Amino acid sequence: MYLRTAFELFKQYGMRKFIVVVPSVAVREGVLKTLQVTEAHFRKLFDNTVYRYYVYDSANLTQVRQFALSDAIEIMVMTIDSFSKAANVIRQSTAGSQGETPIHLVQAARPIPHTGRNRRTWRVRSGFAALALLDPSFALRYRRPRTAIRTTWSIA
């Protein structure tokens, strides 16, 4: 459902930056498998629209730059723990970055996070605050019976 939503948002509004936020590594691997299995289906359904998907890897921060600067649809799969703590690599400045952190690149892209119905993300204040760190245009979460709930953040 979230993949179809991403493609429809691109088709109708030109939105290109999506982050699938998951609660655990096991769920992350399941999402990656879904992306692999459905790739041909979505390419056929949406006229071979160019898109990339990958799992966020703190050892490969060039992915984050690619995510922010690419003109293609970018779908990054991340666990909530990969960016929710101040000590996370994505929130640290690196050598040669002149004080910029990888999270600043993500924020500049104004991504649209997709989350499932995991309680950890939405019912815990720290999970909600972590999503706000991404500076999203808006966030989508799904719940039974497969309805999207739109959450907005005010633009400062």
PDB file of C-alpha atoms in Angstrom:
ATOM      1  CA  MET A   1       0.000   0.000   0.000  1.00  0.00           C
ATOM      2  CA  TYR A   2       2.731   2.503   0.923  1.00  0.00           C
ATOM      3  CA  LEU A   3       4.570   1.888  -2.352  1.00  0.00           C
ATOM      4  CA  ARG A   4       1.489   2.576  -4.424  1.00  0.00           C
ATOM      5  CA  THR A   5       0.943   5.744  -2.406  1.00  0.00           C
ATOM      6  CA  ALA A   6       4.509   6.888  -3.130  1.00  0.00           C
ATOM      7  CA  PHE A   7       4.057   6.399  -6.869  1.00  0.00           C
ATOM      8  CA  GLU A   8       0.691   8.152  -6.867  1.00  0.00           C
ATOM      9  CA  LEU A   9       2.148  11.102  -4.943  1.00  0.00           C
ATOM     10  CA  PHE A  10       4.879  11.324  -7.562  1.00  0.00           C
ATOM     11  CA  LYS A  11       2.446  11.019 -10.440  1.00  0.00           C
ATOM     12  CA  GLN A  12       0.000  13.622  -9.112  1.00  0.00           C
ATOM     13  CA  TYR A  13       2.249  16.042  -7.205  1.00  0.00           C
ATOM     14  CA  GLY A  14       5.841  15.343  -8.254  1.00  0.00           C
ATOM     15  CA  MET A  15       6.924  14.231  -4.771  1.00  0.00           C
ATOM     16  CA  ARG A  16      10.100  12.147  -4.951  1.00  0.00           C
ATOM     17  CA  LYS A  17      11.605  11.584  -1.495  1.00  0.00           C
ATOM     18  CA  PHE A  18      10.151   8.813   0.659  1.00  0.00           C
ATOM     19  CA  ILE A  19      11.415   7.137   3.795  1.00  0.00           C
ATOM     20  CA  VAL A  20       9.863   3.907   5.017  1.00  0.00           C
ATOM     21  CA  VAL A  21      10.343   3.975   8.791  1.00  0.00           C
ATOM     22  CA  VAL A  22      10.245   0.563  10.429  1.00  0.00           C
ATOM     23  CA  PRO A  23      10.547  -0.555  14.063  1.00  0.00           C
ATOM     24  CA  SER A  24      13.116  -3.340  13.648  1.00  0.00           C
ATOM     25  CA  VAL A  25      15.709  -4.938  11.401  1.00  0.00           C
ATOM     26  CA  ALA A  26      13.376  -7.888  10.747  1.00  0.00           C
ATOM     27  CA  VAL A  27      10.625  -5.592   9.446  1.00  0.00           C
ATOM     28  CA  ARG A  28      13.218  -3.649   7.443  1.00  0.00           C
ATOM     29  CA  GLU A  29      14.296  -6.841   5.673  1.00  0.00           C
ATOM     30  CA  GLY A  30      10.655  -7.669   4.935  1.00  0.00           C
ATOM     31  CA  VAL A  31      10.113  -4.240   3.381  1.00  0.00           C
ATOM     32  CA  LEU A  32      13.257  -4.653   1.280  1.00  0.00           C
ATOM     33  CA  LYS A  33      12.011  -8.030   0.042  1.00  0.00           C
ATOM     34  CA  THR A  34       8.646  -6.468  -0.841  1.00  0.00           C
ATOM     35  CA  LEU A  35      10.418  -3.756  -2.829  1.00  0.00           C
ATOM     36  CA  GLN A  36      12.404  -6.394  -4.729  1.00  0.00           C
ATOM     37  CA  VAL A  37       9.402  -8.613  -5.460  1.00  0.00           C
ATOM     38  CA  THR A  38       7.134  -5.757  -6.596  1.00  0.00           C
ATOM     39  CA  GLU A  39       9.693  -3.849  -8.665  1.00  0.00           C
ATOM     40  CA  ALA A  40       8.561  -5.194 -12.046  1.00  0.00           C
ATOM     41  CA  HIS A  41       4.906  -4.657 -11.128  1.00  0.00           C
ATOM     42  CA  PHE A  42       5.376  -0.977 -10.274  1.00  0.00           C
ATOM     43  CA  ARG A  43       7.586  -0.308 -13.286  1.00  0.00           C
ATOM     44  CA  LYS A  44       4.849  -1.715 -15.519  1.00  0.00           C
ATOM     45  CA  LEU A  45       2.020   0.020 -13.667  1.00  0.00           C
ATOM     46  CA  PHE A  46       3.711   3.444 -13.693  1.00  0.00           C
ATOM     47  CA  ASP A  47       5.260   3.499 -17.198  1.00  0.00           C
ATOM     48  CA  ASN A  48       8.814   2.531 -16.194  1.00  0.00           C
ATOM     49  CA  THR A  49       9.142   5.414 -13.774  1.00  0.00           C
ATOM     50  CA  VAL A  50      12.744   5.611 -12.595  1.00  0.00           C
ATOM     51  CA  TYR A  51      13.119   4.953  -8.891  1.00  0.00           C
ATOM     52  CA  ARG A  52      15.722   3.691  -6.454  1.00  0.00           C
ATOM     53  CA  TYR A  53      15.252   1.910  -3.183  1.00  0.00           C
ATOM     54  CA  TYR A  54      17.765   0.884  -0.579  1.00  0.00           C
ATOM     55  CA  VAL A  55      18.303   0.331   3.110  1.00  0.00           C
ATOM     56  CA  TYR A  56      19.959   3.191   4.971  1.00  0.00           C
ATOM     57  CA  ASP A  57      23.509   2.213   5.868  1.00  0.00           C
ATOM     58  CA  SER A  58      25.408   4.411   8.323  1.00  0.00           C
ATOM     59  CA  ALA A  59      28.686   3.202   6.785  1.00  0.00           C
ATOM     60  CA  ASN A  60      27.640   4.545   3.356  1.00  0.00           C
ATOM     61  CA  LEU A  61      26.617   8.164   3.826  1.00  0.00           C
ATOM     62  CA  THR A  62      26.891   8.876   0.095  1.00  0.00           C
ATOM     63  CA  GLN A  63      23.454   7.240  -0.068  1.00  0.00           C
ATOM     64  CA  VAL A  64      22.072  10.123   1.952  1.00  0.00           C
ATOM     65  CA  ARG A  65      23.571  12.656  -0.457  1.00  0.00           C
ATOM     66  CA  GLN A  66      22.138  10.685  -3.401  1.00  0.00           C
ATOM     67  CA  PHE A  67      18.752  10.618  -1.657  1.00  0.00           C
ATOM     68  CA  ALA A  68      18.740  14.378  -1.245  1.00  0.00           C
ATOM     69  CA  LEU A  69      20.090  15.397  -4.651  1.00  0.00           C
ATOM     70  CA  SER A  70      18.604  12.855  -7.071  1.00  0.00           C
ATOM     71  CA  ASP A  71      15.805  13.751  -9.470  1.00  0.00           C
ATOM     72  CA  ALA A  72      14.459  10.193  -9.377  1.00  0.00           C
ATOM     73  CA  ILE A  73      12.033   8.774  -6.869  1.00  0.00           C
ATOM     74  CA  GLU A  74      14.098   7.762  -3.839  1.00  0.00           C
ATOM     75  CA  ILE A  75      12.803   5.259  -1.301  1.00  0.00           C
ATOM     76  CA  MET A  76      15.030   4.829   1.729  1.00  0.00           C
ATOM     77  CA  VAL A  77      14.170   2.177   4.311  1.00  0.00           C
ATOM     78  CA  MET A  78      15.297   3.036   7.855  1.00  0.00           C
ATOM     79  CA  THR A  79      14.734   1.723  11.332  1.00  0.00           C
ATOM     80  CA  ILE A  80      13.539   4.321  13.805  1.00  0.00           C
ATOM     81  CA  ASP A  81      16.639   3.602  15.890  1.00  0.00           C
ATOM     82  CA  SER A  82      18.952   4.650  13.047  1.00  0.00           C
ATOM     83  CA  PHE A  83      18.099   8.330  13.511  1.00  0.00           C
ATOM     84  CA  SER A  84      16.249   8.742  16.821  1.00  0.00           C
ATOM     85  CA  LYS A  85      19.273   9.206  19.091  1.00  0.00           C
ATOM     86  CA  ALA A  86      21.752  12.085  19.171  1.00  0.00           C
ATOM     87  CA  ALA A  87      24.642   9.606  18.942  1.00  0.00           C
ATOM     88  CA  ASN A  88      23.455   8.179  15.605  1.00  0.00           C
ATOM     89  CA  VAL A  89      25.878   8.547  12.681  1.00  0.00           C
ATOM     90  CA  ILE A  90      23.284  10.386  10.581  1.00  0.00           C
ATOM     91  CA  ARG A  91      23.199  13.129  13.215  1.00  0.00           C
ATOM     92  CA  GLN A  92      26.986  13.565  13.483  1.00  0.00           C
ATOM     93  CA  SER A  93      29.130  15.849  11.359  1.00  0.00           C
ATOM     94  CA  THR A  94      31.836  14.119   9.360  1.00  0.00           C
ATOM     95  CA  ALA A  95      35.304  15.184   8.271  1.00  0.00           C
ATOM     96  CA  GLY A  96      35.104  17.605   5.380  1.00  0.00           C
ATOM     97  CA  SER A  97      31.398  18.326   5.851  1.00  0.00           C
ATOM     98  CA  GLN A  98      32.012  21.786   7.344  1.00  0.00           C
ATOM     99  CA  GLY A  99      29.708  21.125  10.289  1.00  0.00           C
ATOM    100  CA  GLU A 100      26.851  19.764   8.211  1.00  0.00           C
ATOM    101  CA  THR A 101      25.331  16.477   9.254  1.00  0.00           C
ATOM    102  CA  PRO A 102      23.727  13.896   6.955  1.00  0.00           C
ATOM    103  CA  ILE A 103      20.379  14.558   8.637  1.00  0.00           C
ATOM    104  CA  HIS A 104      20.563  18.126   7.245  1.00  0.00           C
ATOM    105  CA  LEU A 105      20.569  16.694   3.717  1.00  0.00           C
ATOM    106  CA  VAL A 106      17.504  14.613   4.550  1.00  0.00           C
ATOM    107  CA  GLN A 107      15.754  17.612   6.074  1.00  0.00           C
ATOM    108  CA  ALA A 108      16.490  19.754   3.012  1.00  0.00           C
ATOM    109  CA  ALA A 109      14.784  17.139   0.820  1.00  0.00           C
ATOM    110  CA  ARG A 110      11.575  17.405   2.946  1.00  0.00           C
ATOM    111  CA  PRO A 111      10.896  13.644   2.704  1.00  0.00           C
ATOM    112  CA  ILE A 112       7.610  11.892   3.250  1.00  0.00           C
ATOM    113  CA  PRO A 113       7.987   9.211   5.902  1.00  0.00           C
ATOM    114  CA  HIS A 114       5.721   6.181   5.662  1.00  0.00           C
ATOM    115  CA  THR A 115       5.177   4.227   8.840  1.00  0.00           C
ATOM    116  CA  GLY A 116       3.159   1.190   9.652  1.00  0.00           C
ATOM    117  CA  ARG A 117       0.979   0.783  12.658  1.00  0.00           C
ATOM    118  CA  ASN A 118       3.817   0.143  15.066  1.00  0.00           C
ATOM    119  CA  ARG A 119       3.055   1.682  18.422  1.00  0.00           C
ATOM    120  CA  ARG A 120       6.653   2.501  19.113  1.00  0.00           C
ATOM    121  CA  THR A 121       6.737   5.191  16.455  1.00  0.00           C
ATOM    122  CA  TRP A 122       3.436   6.944  17.041  1.00  0.00           C
ATOM    123  CA  ARG A 123       2.506   6.399  20.672  1.00  0.00           C
ATOM    124  CA  VAL A 124       5.818   7.166  22.268  1.00  0.00           C
ATOM    125  CA  ARG A 125       6.753  10.815  22.410  1.00  0.00           C
ATOM    126  CA  SER A 126      10.349  10.053  21.439  1.00  0.00           C
ATOM    127  CA  GLY A 127       9.204   8.198  18.290  1.00  0.00           C
ATOM    128  CA  PHE A 128       7.061  11.098  17.174  1.00  0.00           C
ATOM    129  CA  ALA A 129       9.891  13.527  17.928  1.00  0.00           C
ATOM    130  CA  ALA A 130      12.270  11.349  15.891  1.00  0.00           C
ATOM    131  CA  LEU A 131       9.974  11.587  12.860  1.00  0.00           C
ATOM    132  CA  ALA A 132       9.832  15.358  13.302  1.00  0.00           C
ATOM    133  CA  LEU A 133      13.663  15.391  13.079  1.00  0.00           C
ATOM    134  CA  LEU A 134      13.318  14.406   9.409  1.00  0.00           C
ATOM    135  CA  ASP A 135      11.489  17.721   8.783  1.00  0.00           C
ATOM    136  CA  PRO A 136       8.911  15.981   6.605  1.00  0.00           C
ATOM    137  CA  SER A 137       6.478  17.683   4.269  1.00  0.00           C
ATOM    138  CA  PHE A 138       3.940  15.417   5.945  1.00  0.00           C
ATOM    139  CA  ALA A 139       3.944  11.865   7.233  1.00  0.00           C
ATOM    140  CA  LEU A 140       1.804   8.898   6.288  1.00  0.00           C
ATOM    141  CA  ARG A 141       0.925   6.075   8.611  1.00  0.00           C
ATOM    142  CA  TYR A 142      -1.261   3.130   7.928  1.00  0.00           C
ATOM    143  CA  ARG A 143      -3.632   1.189  10.115  1.00  0.00           C
ATOM    144  CA  ARG A 144      -6.377  -1.350   9.753  1.00  0.00           C
ATOM    145  CA  PRO A 145      -8.426  -1.413   7.540  1.00  0.00           C
ATOM    146  CA  ARG A 146      -5.705  -0.043   5.280  1.00  0.00           C
ATOM    147  CA  THR A 147      -6.511   3.614   5.549  1.00  0.00           C
ATOM    148  CA  ALA A 148      -3.909   6.314   5.453  1.00  0.00           C
ATOM    149  CA  ILE A 149      -3.730   8.900   8.188  1.00  0.00           C
ATOM    150  CA  ARG A 150      -2.073  12.167   7.248  1.00  0.00           C
ATOM    151  CA  THR A 151      -0.003  13.917   9.895  1.00  0.00           C
ATOM    152  CA  THR A 152       1.257  17.415   9.220  1.00  0.00           C
ATOM    153  CA  TRP A 153       3.982  19.506  10.769  1.00  0.00           C
ATOM    154  CA  SER A 154       3.872  23.253  10.691  1.00  0.00           C
ATOM    155  CA  ILE A 155       6.582  24.889   8.645  1.00  0.00           C
ATOM    156  CA  ALA A 156       8.724  27.180  10.763  1.00  0.00           C
TER     157      ALA A 156
END
